PDB file of C-alpha atoms in Angstrom:
ATOM      1  CA  MET V   1      32.005 -59.680  21.696  1.00 44.00           C
ATOM      2  CA  ASN V   2      31.467 -60.188  25.405  1.00 56.00           C
ATOM      3  CA  ARG V   3      29.958 -57.390  27.413  1.00 89.00           C
ATOM      4  CA  GLU V   4      31.845 -56.055  30.414  1.00 96.00           C
ATOM      5  CA  ILE V   5      30.702 -55.679  34.017  1.00 97.00           C
ATOM      6  CA  LEU V   6      32.736 -53.176  36.006  1.00 97.00           C
ATOM      7  CA  VAL V   7      33.097 -53.869  39.741  1.00 97.00           C
ATOM      8  CA  CYS V   8      34.326 -51.048  41.974  1.00 94.00           C
ATOM      9  CA  ILE V   9      36.705 -52.557  44.535  1.00 93.00           C
ATOM     10  CA  ASP V  10      37.845 -50.982  47.804  1.00 90.00           C
ATOM     11  CA  PHE V  11      38.638 -54.341  49.487  1.00 91.00           C
ATOM     12  CA  SER V  12      35.717 -53.983  51.897  1.00 89.00           C
ATOM     13  CA  ASN V  13      33.386 -56.932  52.486  1.00 91.00           C
ATOM     14  CA  ALA V  14      30.666 -55.032  50.622  1.00 90.00           C
ATOM     15  CA  SER V  15      32.763 -54.689  47.461  1.00 92.00           C
ATOM     16  CA  ILE V  16      33.640 -58.397  47.598  1.00 94.00           C
ATOM     17  CA  THR V  17      29.917 -59.144  47.879  1.00 94.00           C
ATOM     18  CA  ALA V  18      29.409 -57.067  44.725  1.00 95.00           C
ATOM     19  CA  LEU V  19      32.150 -59.074  43.001  1.00 96.00           C
ATOM     20  CA  ARG V  20      30.483 -62.362  43.939  1.00 95.00           C
ATOM     21  CA  LEU V  21      27.184 -61.185  42.470  1.00 95.00           C
ATOM     22  CA  ALA V  22      28.992 -59.911  39.370  1.00 97.00           C
ATOM     23  CA  VAL V  23      30.189 -63.461  38.706  1.00 96.00           C
ATOM     24  CA  ASP V  24      26.604 -64.707  38.768  1.00 95.00           C
ATOM     25  CA  VAL V  25      25.415 -61.953  36.406  1.00 95.00           C
ATOM     26  CA  ALA V  26      28.439 -62.465  34.111  1.00 96.00           C
ATOM     27  CA  ASN V  27      27.625 -66.167  33.794  1.00 95.00           C
ATOM     28  CA  ARG V  28      24.037 -65.333  32.869  1.00 94.00           C
ATOM     29  CA  THR V  29      24.970 -62.687  30.282  1.00 93.00           C
ATOM     30  CA  ASN V  30      28.244 -64.059  28.857  1.00 93.00           C
ATOM     31  CA  SER V  31      30.050 -60.996  30.180  1.00 95.00           C
ATOM     32  CA  ASP V  32      33.628 -60.272  31.198  1.00 97.00           C
ATOM     33  CA  ILE V  33      34.417 -58.726  34.589  1.00 98.00           C
ATOM     34  CA  LYS V  34      36.749 -55.787  35.110  1.00 98.00           C
ATOM     35  CA  MET V  35      37.640 -54.790  38.683  1.00 98.00           C
ATOM     36  CA  ILE V  36      38.726 -51.217  39.269  1.00 96.00           C
ATOM     37  CA  TRP V  37      40.573 -49.919  42.302  1.00 95.00           C
ATOM     38  CA  VAL V  38      41.414 -46.265  42.885  1.00 92.00           C
ATOM     39  CA  GLU V  39      44.757 -45.919  44.660  1.00 90.00           C
ATOM     40  CA  THR V  40      44.516 -44.575  48.200  1.00 81.00           C
ATOM     41  CA  ILE V  41      47.032 -43.934  50.935  1.00 79.00           C
ATOM     42  CA  GLU V  42      45.255 -46.531  53.090  1.00 78.00           C
ATOM     43  CA  LYS V  43      46.577 -49.488  51.085  1.00 84.00           C
ATOM     44  CA  ASP V  44      49.964 -50.206  49.534  1.00 90.00           C
ATOM     45  CA  LYS V  45      49.772 -50.609  45.744  1.00 92.00           C
ATOM     46  CA  GLN V  46      51.809 -53.844  45.709  1.00 93.00           C
ATOM     47  CA  GLU V  47      49.578 -55.326  48.387  1.00 94.00           C
ATOM     48  CA  ALA V  48      46.491 -54.276  46.409  1.00 94.00           C
ATOM     49  CA  GLU V  49      47.867 -55.856  43.220  1.00 96.00           C
ATOM     50  CA  ALA V  50      48.527 -59.113  45.049  1.00 97.00           C
ATOM     51  CA  ILE V  51      44.939 -59.220  46.337  1.00 97.00           C
ATOM     52  CA  LEU V  52      43.498 -58.323  42.926  1.00 97.00           C
ATOM     53  CA  ASN V  53      45.527 -61.106  41.312  1.00 98.00           C
ATOM     54  CA  ASP V  54      44.187 -63.512  43.934  1.00 98.00           C
ATOM     55  CA  PHE V  55      40.657 -62.341  43.089  1.00 98.00           C
ATOM     56  CA  CYS V  56      41.318 -62.992  39.397  1.00 98.00           C
ATOM     57  CA  THR V  57      42.377 -66.546  40.208  1.00 97.00           C
ATOM     58  CA  SER V  58      39.691 -67.422  42.742  1.00 97.00           C
ATOM     59  CA  PHE V  59      36.704 -65.717  41.115  1.00 97.00           C
ATOM     60  CA  GLY V  60      37.915 -66.603  37.631  1.00 96.00           C
ATOM     61  CA  LYS V  61      37.379 -70.276  38.438  1.00 96.00           C
ATOM     62  CA  ALA V  62      33.669 -69.584  38.888  1.00 96.00           C
ATOM     63  CA  LEU V  63      33.290 -67.917  35.473  1.00 96.00           C
ATOM     64  CA  LYS V  64      31.861 -70.226  32.819  1.00 93.00           C
ATOM     65  CA  GLN V  65      32.920 -68.304  29.695  1.00 90.00           C
ATOM     66  CA  GLY V  66      34.024 -64.739  30.413  1.00 91.00           C
ATOM     67  CA  SER V  67      37.322 -63.430  31.732  1.00 96.00           C
ATOM     68  CA  ILE V  68      38.216 -61.366  34.790  1.00 97.00           C
ATOM     69  CA  SER V  69      40.859 -58.645  34.997  1.00 97.00           C
ATOM     70  CA  TYR V  70      41.610 -55.485  36.936  1.00 97.00           C
ATOM     71  CA  GLU V  71      42.585 -51.869  36.500  1.00 96.00           C
ATOM     72  CA  ILE V  72      44.404 -49.674  39.012  1.00 95.00           C
ATOM     73  CA  THR V  73      44.013 -45.946  38.625  1.00 93.00           C
ATOM     74  CA  LYS V  74      44.615 -42.856  40.720  1.00 90.00           C
ATOM     75  CA  GLY V  75      43.192 -39.418  41.374  1.00 86.00           C
ATOM     76  CA  LYS V  76      42.367 -36.962  44.134  1.00 83.00           C
ATOM     77  CA  ARG V  77      38.656 -37.788  44.270  1.00 86.00           C
ATOM     78  CA  VAL V  78      37.601 -41.420  44.129  1.00 87.00           C
ATOM     79  CA  HIS V  79      34.166 -40.821  42.639  1.00 86.00           C
ATOM     80  CA  SER V  80      35.543 -38.501  39.924  1.00 90.00           C
ATOM     81  CA  VAL V  81      38.081 -41.128  38.867  1.00 92.00           C
ATOM     82  CA  LEU V  82      35.439 -43.850  38.790  1.00 93.00           C
ATOM     83  CA  VAL V  83      32.928 -41.764  36.852  1.00 92.00           C
ATOM     84  CA  LYS V  84      35.553 -40.715  34.291  1.00 94.00           C
ATOM     85  CA  TYR V  85      36.543 -44.358  33.759  1.00 94.00           C
ATOM     86  CA  ILE V  86      32.909 -45.499  33.514  1.00 94.00           C
ATOM     87  CA  ASN V  87      31.973 -42.790  31.029  1.00 91.00           C
ATOM     88  CA  GLN V  88      35.021 -43.510  28.860  1.00 93.00           C
ATOM     89  CA  THR V  89      34.766 -47.312  28.771  1.00 93.00           C
ATOM     90  CA  LYS V  90      30.943 -47.648  28.823  1.00 93.00           C
ATOM     91  CA  PRO V  91      30.608 -51.063  30.520  1.00 95.00           C
ATOM     92  CA  TYR V  92      27.327 -52.930  30.287  1.00 93.00           C
ATOM     93  CA  LEU V  93      26.794 -52.575  34.040  1.00 96.00           C
ATOM     94  CA  VAL V  94      28.577 -51.173  37.106  1.00 96.00           C
ATOM     95  CA  MET V  95      28.400 -53.003  40.429  1.00 95.00           C
ATOM     96  CA  LEU V  96      29.509 -51.733  43.814  1.00 92.00           C
ATOM     97  CA  GLY V  97      29.068 -52.395  47.504  1.00 90.00           C
ATOM     98  CA  THR V  98      27.205 -49.750  49.480  1.00 84.00           C
ATOM     99  CA  ASN V  99      28.812 -49.948  52.893  1.00 69.00           C
ATOM    100  CA  GLY V 100      32.432 -49.920  51.915  1.00 42.00           C
ATOM    101  CA  ASN V 101      35.334 -47.948  53.327  1.00 41.00           C
ATOM    102  CA  SER V 102      33.752 -44.636  52.323  1.00 42.00           C
ATOM    103  CA  GLY V 103      30.482 -45.232  54.198  1.00 38.00           C
ATOM    104  CA  PHE V 104      29.397 -43.556  57.421  1.00 34.00           C
ATOM    105  CA  ASP V 105      27.678 -46.508  59.104  1.00 38.00           C
ATOM    106  CA  GLU V 106      25.746 -49.627  58.120  1.00 39.00           C
ATOM    107  CA  ARG V 107      22.849 -47.566  56.724  1.00 39.00           C
ATOM    108  CA  PHE V 108      24.628 -44.882  54.760  1.00 38.00           C
ATOM    109  CA  ALA V 109      26.407 -45.456  51.476  1.00 47.00           C
ATOM    110  CA  GLY V 110      28.762 -42.488  51.651  1.00 58.00           C
ATOM    111  CA  ALA V 111      29.563 -39.655  49.278  1.00 64.00           C
ATOM    112  CA  ASN V 112      31.781 -41.645  46.885  1.00 69.00           C
ATOM    113  CA  THR V 113      29.117 -44.284  46.348  1.00 78.00           C
ATOM    114  CA  PHE V 114      26.224 -41.926  45.762  1.00 78.00           C
ATOM    115  CA  LYS V 115      28.158 -39.524  43.520  1.00 82.00           C
ATOM    116  CA  THR V 116      29.406 -42.437  41.407  1.00 87.00           C
ATOM    117  CA  ILE V 117      25.870 -43.764  40.996  1.00 86.00           C
ATOM    118  CA  ASN V 118      24.393 -40.335  40.283  1.00 83.00           C
ATOM    119  CA  ASP V 119      26.993 -39.359  37.653  1.00 87.00           C
ATOM    120  CA  SER V 120      27.393 -42.730  35.928  1.00 90.00           C
ATOM    121  CA  SER V 121      26.505 -42.952  32.242  1.00 87.00           C
ATOM    122  CA  VAL V 122      25.495 -46.626  32.629  1.00 92.00           C
ATOM    123  CA  PRO V 123      23.219 -48.413  35.133  1.00 94.00           C
ATOM    124  CA  VAL V 124      24.680 -49.135  38.566  1.00 94.00           C
ATOM    125  CA  LEU V 125      23.698 -52.064  40.765  1.00 95.00           C
ATOM    126  CA  SER V 126      24.488 -51.359  44.428  1.00 93.00           C
ATOM    127  CA  ILE V 127      24.635 -54.256  46.905  1.00 92.00           C
ATOM    128  CA  ARG V 128      24.961 -54.328  50.656  1.00 89.00           C
ATOM    129  CA  GLU V 129      27.469 -56.522  52.434  1.00 88.00           C
ATOM    130  CA  ASN V 130      24.798 -58.825  53.883  1.00 87.00           C
ATOM    131  CA  PHE V 131      23.283 -59.788  50.499  1.00 88.00           C
ATOM    132  CA  ASP V 132      21.759 -63.270  50.766  1.00 87.00           C
ATOM    133  CA  PHE V 133      23.259 -65.518  48.074  1.00 85.00           C
ATOM    134  CA  SER V 134      21.257 -68.514  49.283  1.00 85.00           C
ATOM    135  CA  LYS V 135      17.958 -66.975  48.125  1.00 87.00           C
ATOM    136  CA  PRO V 136      17.105 -66.979  44.403  1.00 89.00           C
ATOM    137  CA  LEU V 137      16.207 -63.658  42.792  1.00 92.00           C
ATOM    138  CA  GLU V 138      12.412 -63.921  42.691  1.00 95.00           C
ATOM    139  CA  ASN V 139      10.873 -60.465  43.237  1.00 97.00           C
ATOM    140  CA  ILE V 140      11.977 -57.349  41.330  1.00 98.00           C
ATOM    141  CA  ILE V 141      10.169 -54.166  42.355  1.00 98.00           C
ATOM    142  CA  LEU V 142       9.411 -51.665  39.603  1.00 98.00           C
ATOM    143  CA  PRO V 143       8.111 -48.410  41.164  1.00 96.00           C
ATOM    144  CA  ILE V 144       5.984 -46.284  38.825  1.00 95.00           C
ATOM    145  CA  ASP V 145       5.087 -42.644  39.528  1.00 91.00           C
ATOM    146  CA  SER V 146       3.719 -39.705  37.513  1.00 90.00           C
ATOM    147  CA  THR V 147       7.039 -38.498  36.048  1.00 87.00           C
ATOM    148  CA  GLU V 148       7.617 -38.758  32.322  1.00 84.00           C
ATOM    149  CA  GLU V 149      10.847 -40.725  32.855  1.00 86.00           C
ATOM    150  CA  THR V 150       9.382 -43.385  35.157  1.00 90.00           C
ATOM    151  CA  ARG V 151       8.847 -45.999  32.423  1.00 91.00           C
ATOM    152  CA  GLN V 152      12.371 -45.664  31.019  1.00 90.00           C
ATOM    153  CA  LYS V 153      13.629 -48.199  33.568  1.00 93.00           C
ATOM    154  CA  VAL V 154      11.260 -50.920  32.326  1.00 95.00           C
ATOM    155  CA  PRO V 155      13.584 -52.446  29.657  1.00 94.00           C
ATOM    156  CA  TRP V 156      16.417 -52.813  32.199  1.00 93.00           C
ATOM    157  CA  THR V 157      13.970 -54.485  34.578  1.00 96.00           C
ATOM    158  CA  VAL V 158      13.029 -56.858  31.765  1.00 96.00           C
ATOM    159  CA  ASP V 159      16.727 -57.633  31.205  1.00 94.00           C
ATOM    160  CA  PHE V 160      17.139 -58.742  34.812  1.00 94.00           C
ATOM    161  CA  ALA V 161      13.885 -60.697  34.825  1.00 96.00           C
ATOM    162  CA  ARG V 162      15.157 -62.640  31.812  1.00 95.00           C
ATOM    163  CA  MET V 163      18.523 -63.240  33.488  1.00 93.00           C
ATOM    164  CA  PHE V 164      16.695 -64.878  36.382  1.00 94.00           C
ATOM    165  CA  PRO V 165      13.865 -66.935  34.802  1.00 90.00           C
ATOM    166  CA  GLY V 166      12.096 -67.502  38.135  1.00 91.00           C
ATOM    167  CA  ALA V 167      11.669 -63.779  38.767  1.00 96.00           C
ATOM    168  CA  THR V 168       8.394 -61.881  38.991  1.00 98.00           C
ATOM    169  CA  ILE V 169       8.295 -58.148  38.274  1.00 98.00           C
ATOM    170  CA  ARG V 170       6.266 -56.356  40.956  1.00 98.00           C
ATOM    171  CA  ILE V 171       4.866 -53.131  39.493  1.00 98.00           C
ATOM    172  CA  LEU V 172       4.209 -50.642  42.299  1.00 98.00           C
ATOM    173  CA  GLY V 173       2.087 -47.617  41.365  1.00 97.00           C
ATOM    174  CA  LEU V 174       2.944 -44.749  43.724  1.00 95.00           C
ATOM    175  CA  LEU V 175       0.087 -42.297  44.290  1.00 94.00           C
ATOM    176  CA  SER V 176       1.722 -39.329  45.996  1.00 86.00           C
ATOM    177  CA  HIS V 177      -0.711 -36.645  44.804  1.00 80.00           C
ATOM    178  CA  LYS V 178      -3.922 -37.436  46.674  1.00 78.00           C
ATOM    179  CA  ASN V 179      -5.719 -34.252  45.639  1.00 79.00           C
ATOM    180  CA  ASN V 180      -4.495 -34.115  42.072  1.00 88.00           C
ATOM    181  CA  LYS V 181      -6.692 -36.350  39.940  1.00 90.00           C
ATOM    182  CA  PRO V 182      -4.830 -35.769  36.640  1.00 91.00           C
ATOM    183  CA  LEU V 183      -1.534 -36.958  38.175  1.00 92.00           C
ATOM    184  CA  THR V 184      -3.219 -39.886  39.908  1.00 93.00           C
ATOM    185  CA  ASP V 185      -4.844 -40.887  36.616  1.00 94.00           C
ATOM    186  CA  LEU V 186      -1.442 -40.633  34.945  1.00 94.00           C
ATOM    187  CA  VAL V 187       0.064 -43.166  37.370  1.00 95.00           C
ATOM    188  CA  TYR V 188      -2.809 -45.571  36.646  1.00 96.00           C
ATOM    189  CA  LYS V 189      -2.237 -45.067  32.915  1.00 96.00           C
ATOM    190  CA  TYR V 190       1.518 -45.725  33.216  1.00 96.00           C
ATOM    191  CA  VAL V 191       0.947 -48.869  35.291  1.00 97.00           C
ATOM    192  CA  GLU V 192      -1.486 -50.108  32.635  1.00 97.00           C
ATOM    193  CA  ASN V 193       1.053 -49.343  29.875  1.00 97.00           C
ATOM    194  CA  VAL V 194       3.810 -51.231  31.695  1.00 97.00           C
ATOM    195  CA  SER V 195       1.498 -54.163  32.422  1.00 98.00           C
ATOM    196  CA  ASP V 196       0.631 -54.430  28.715  1.00 97.00           C
ATOM    197  CA  PHE V 197       4.319 -54.214  27.779  1.00 97.00           C
ATOM    198  CA  LEU V 198       5.268 -57.066  30.137  1.00 97.00           C
ATOM    199  CA  SER V 199       2.246 -59.180  29.224  1.00 97.00           C
ATOM    200  CA  LYS V 200       3.085 -59.054  25.505  1.00 97.00           C
ATOM    201  CA  ARG V 201       6.569 -60.341  26.324  1.00 95.00           C
ATOM    202  CA  GLY V 202       5.323 -63.250  28.384  1.00 96.00           C
ATOM    203  CA  LEU V 203       6.880 -62.050  31.633  1.00 97.00           C
ATOM    204  CA  ARG V 204       5.499 -62.787  35.088  1.00 97.00           C
ATOM    205  CA  PHE V 205       4.318 -59.663  36.883  1.00 98.00           C
ATOM    206  CA  THR V 206       1.869 -58.256  39.405  1.00 98.00           C
ATOM    207  CA  ALA V 207       0.559 -54.701  39.774  1.00 98.00           C
ATOM    208  CA  GLU V 208      -0.403 -52.870  42.943  1.00 97.00           C
ATOM    209  CA  MET V 209      -1.259 -49.245  43.731  1.00 97.00           C
ATOM    210  CA  ARG V 210      -0.366 -47.487  46.982  1.00 96.00           C
ATOM    211  CA  GLU V 211      -0.881 -43.982  48.305  1.00 94.00           C
ATOM    212  CA  SER V 212       2.380 -42.445  49.463  1.00 91.00           C
ATOM    213  CA  ASP V 213       3.686 -39.392  51.299  1.00 88.00           C
ATOM    214  CA  ASN V 214       7.257 -40.558  50.684  1.00 87.00           C
ATOM    215  CA  VAL V 215       7.878 -42.830  47.707  1.00 89.00           C
ATOM    216  CA  THR V 216      11.083 -44.280  49.166  1.00 90.00           C
ATOM    217  CA  LEU V 217       9.532 -45.393  52.438  1.00 92.00           C
ATOM    218  CA  THR V 218       6.422 -46.726  50.706  1.00 95.00           C
ATOM    219  CA  THR V 219       8.584 -48.741  48.290  1.00 95.00           C
ATOM    220  CA  LEU V 220      10.724 -50.167  51.098  1.00 95.00           C
ATOM    221  CA  ASP V 221       7.648 -51.071  53.137  1.00 97.00           C
ATOM    222  CA  TYR V 222       6.252 -52.949  50.143  1.00 98.00           C
ATOM    223  CA  ALA V 223       9.650 -54.591  49.538  1.00 97.00           C
ATOM    224  CA  LYS V 224       9.677 -55.928  53.090  1.00 96.00           C
ATOM    225  CA  GLN V 225       6.158 -57.316  52.751  1.00 97.00           C
ATOM    226  CA  ILE V 226       6.917 -59.293  49.597  1.00 96.00           C
ATOM    227  CA  ASN V 227      10.484 -60.274  50.554  1.00 95.00           C
ATOM    228  CA  ALA V 228      11.961 -58.395  47.596  1.00 96.00           C
ATOM    229  CA  ASP V 229      15.293 -59.182  45.959  1.00 95.00           C
ATOM    230  CA  MET V 230      15.898 -56.019  43.915  1.00 96.00           C
ATOM    231  CA  ILE V 231      14.472 -52.525  43.391  1.00 97.00           C
ATOM    232  CA  VAL V 232      14.865 -50.695  40.078  1.00 96.00           C
ATOM    233  CA  ILE V 233      14.839 -46.894  40.260  1.00 93.00           C
ATOM    234  CA  MET V 234      15.596 -43.763  38.272  1.00 88.00           C
ATOM    235  CA  THR V 235      17.886 -41.069  39.620  1.00 78.00           C
ATOM    236  CA  GLU V 236      15.003 -38.684  38.892  1.00 62.00           C
ATOM    237  CA  GLN V 237      11.712 -39.531  40.579  1.00 51.00           C
ATOM    238  CA  GLU V 238       8.756 -37.663  42.019  1.00 47.00           C
ATOM    239  CA  LYS V 239       9.647 -34.891  44.448  1.00 49.00           C
ATOM    240  CA  THR V 240       7.455 -34.647  47.530  1.00 46.00           C
ATOM    241  CA  LEU V 241       7.895 -32.371  50.533  1.00 43.00           C
ATOM    242  CA  SER V 242       9.001 -35.334  52.638  1.00 43.00           C
ATOM    243  CA  ASN V 243      11.629 -36.281  50.086  1.00 44.00           C
ATOM    244  CA  LEU V 244      13.040 -32.798  49.582  1.00 42.00           C
ATOM    245  CA  PHE V 245      13.178 -31.444  53.104  1.00 39.00           C
ATOM    246  CA  PHE V 246      13.559 -34.421  55.417  1.00 38.00           C
ATOM    247  CA  LEU V 247      15.369 -37.341  53.803  1.00 36.00           C
ATOM    248  CA  GLY V 248      17.034 -35.895  50.725  1.00 47.00           C
ATOM    249  CA  PRO V 249      16.784 -36.772  47.003  1.00 69.00           C
ATOM    250  CA  TYR V 250      14.894 -39.940  46.094  1.00 75.00           C
ATOM    251  CA  ALA V 251      17.803 -41.983  44.727  1.00 79.00           C
ATOM    252  CA  GLN V 252      20.038 -41.071  47.646  1.00 82.00           C
ATOM    253  CA  GLN V 253      17.317 -42.061  50.106  1.00 83.00           C
ATOM    254  CA  MET V 254      16.814 -45.407  48.426  1.00 88.00           C
ATOM    255  CA  ILE V 255      20.515 -46.239  48.226  1.00 86.00           C
ATOM    256  CA  ASN V 256      21.052 -45.219  51.845  1.00 85.00           C
ATOM    257  CA  LEU V 257      18.036 -46.989  53.314  1.00 87.00           C
ATOM    258  CA  SER V 258      17.434 -50.055  51.161  1.00 91.00           C
ATOM    259  CA  PRO V 259      18.677 -53.414  52.497  1.00 91.00           C
ATOM    260  CA  TYR V 260      17.950 -54.805  49.015  1.00 93.00           C
ATOM    261  CA  PRO V 261      20.100 -54.452  45.884  1.00 95.00           C
ATOM    262  CA  VAL V 262      19.175 -51.283  43.976  1.00 95.00           C
ATOM    263  CA  LEU V 263      19.580 -50.921  40.210  1.00 95.00           C
ATOM    264  CA  THR V 264      19.808 -47.178  39.500  1.00 92.00           C
ATOM    265  CA  ILE V 265      19.291 -45.771  36.022  1.00 90.00           C
ATOM    266  CA  SER V 266      19.611 -42.176  34.859  1.00 82.00           C
ATOM    267  CA  PRO V 267      17.301 -40.836  32.131  1.00 75.00           C
ATOM    268  CA  ARG V 268      20.410 -40.019  30.072  1.00 59.00           C
ATOM    269  CA  GLN V 269      21.312 -43.739  29.996  1.00 53.00           C
ATOM    270  CA  THR V 270      18.182 -44.883  28.235  1.00 48.00           C
ATOM    271  CA  GLY V 271      18.782 -43.784  24.665  1.00 44.00           C
ATOM    272  CA  ALA V 272      19.041 -47.386  23.401  1.00 40.00           C
ATOM    273  CA  TYR V 273      15.950 -48.463  25.274  1.00 46.00           C
ATOM    274  CA  SER V 274      12.360 -47.397  24.881  1.00 51.00           C
ATOM    275  CA  MET V 275       8.917 -48.796  25.492  1.00 56.00           C
TER     276      MET V 275
END
């Protein structure tokens, strides 16, 4: 049976970018694509159906094996409708654009986007409108901190590295507790564990350690230096004073600030995966 990729559509350029990337991932994983649109007063339903049918025709031509279809649903709160649908149907992956109609400006994803990502029972890949399709996916950043859940995102990172055979996983050890040797040692231990895990599976990877006052900004600085293509995060990550009081929760910071695609995984999603 084919797996299904769910693409959240709001007819913005960002959501169409997500749909384009979904076609690439579907071809690499033998997956079907389901588009979902939540009815709003901003767009006539008949007009929306006509566009969705056009998408099925045009994007369907690019699919090698899978199929593409759509679902129209309604509800008072967009994110609640999306999350209910996701948690009922359990797609393999959810993809959405991060500066769609619900966003505030080019940096901020908006409440619907973040709440959907945070409450989803499956991993969500968020993509900005200006995603560069001409560049191959080569560098996947895997941030590792001192939390118990940090390694739970490794198997999903491996999945994407195998989808894109030219990719290198960039392990980034985040040392945000300068004066706490046990926690610092724990990060080193986790990075070593992950390195061993990837090495035994014949995957290309590098490992680097960095001190950090804010794990989001440190990760994004590293991403810029290596010309990253994707960052894999957990919804739960280390909490530092900078994160809590200035920029907000870690996942929300990353989704708002990252110009790179972000694959977000919740600890509750990882039951089938372990290291």
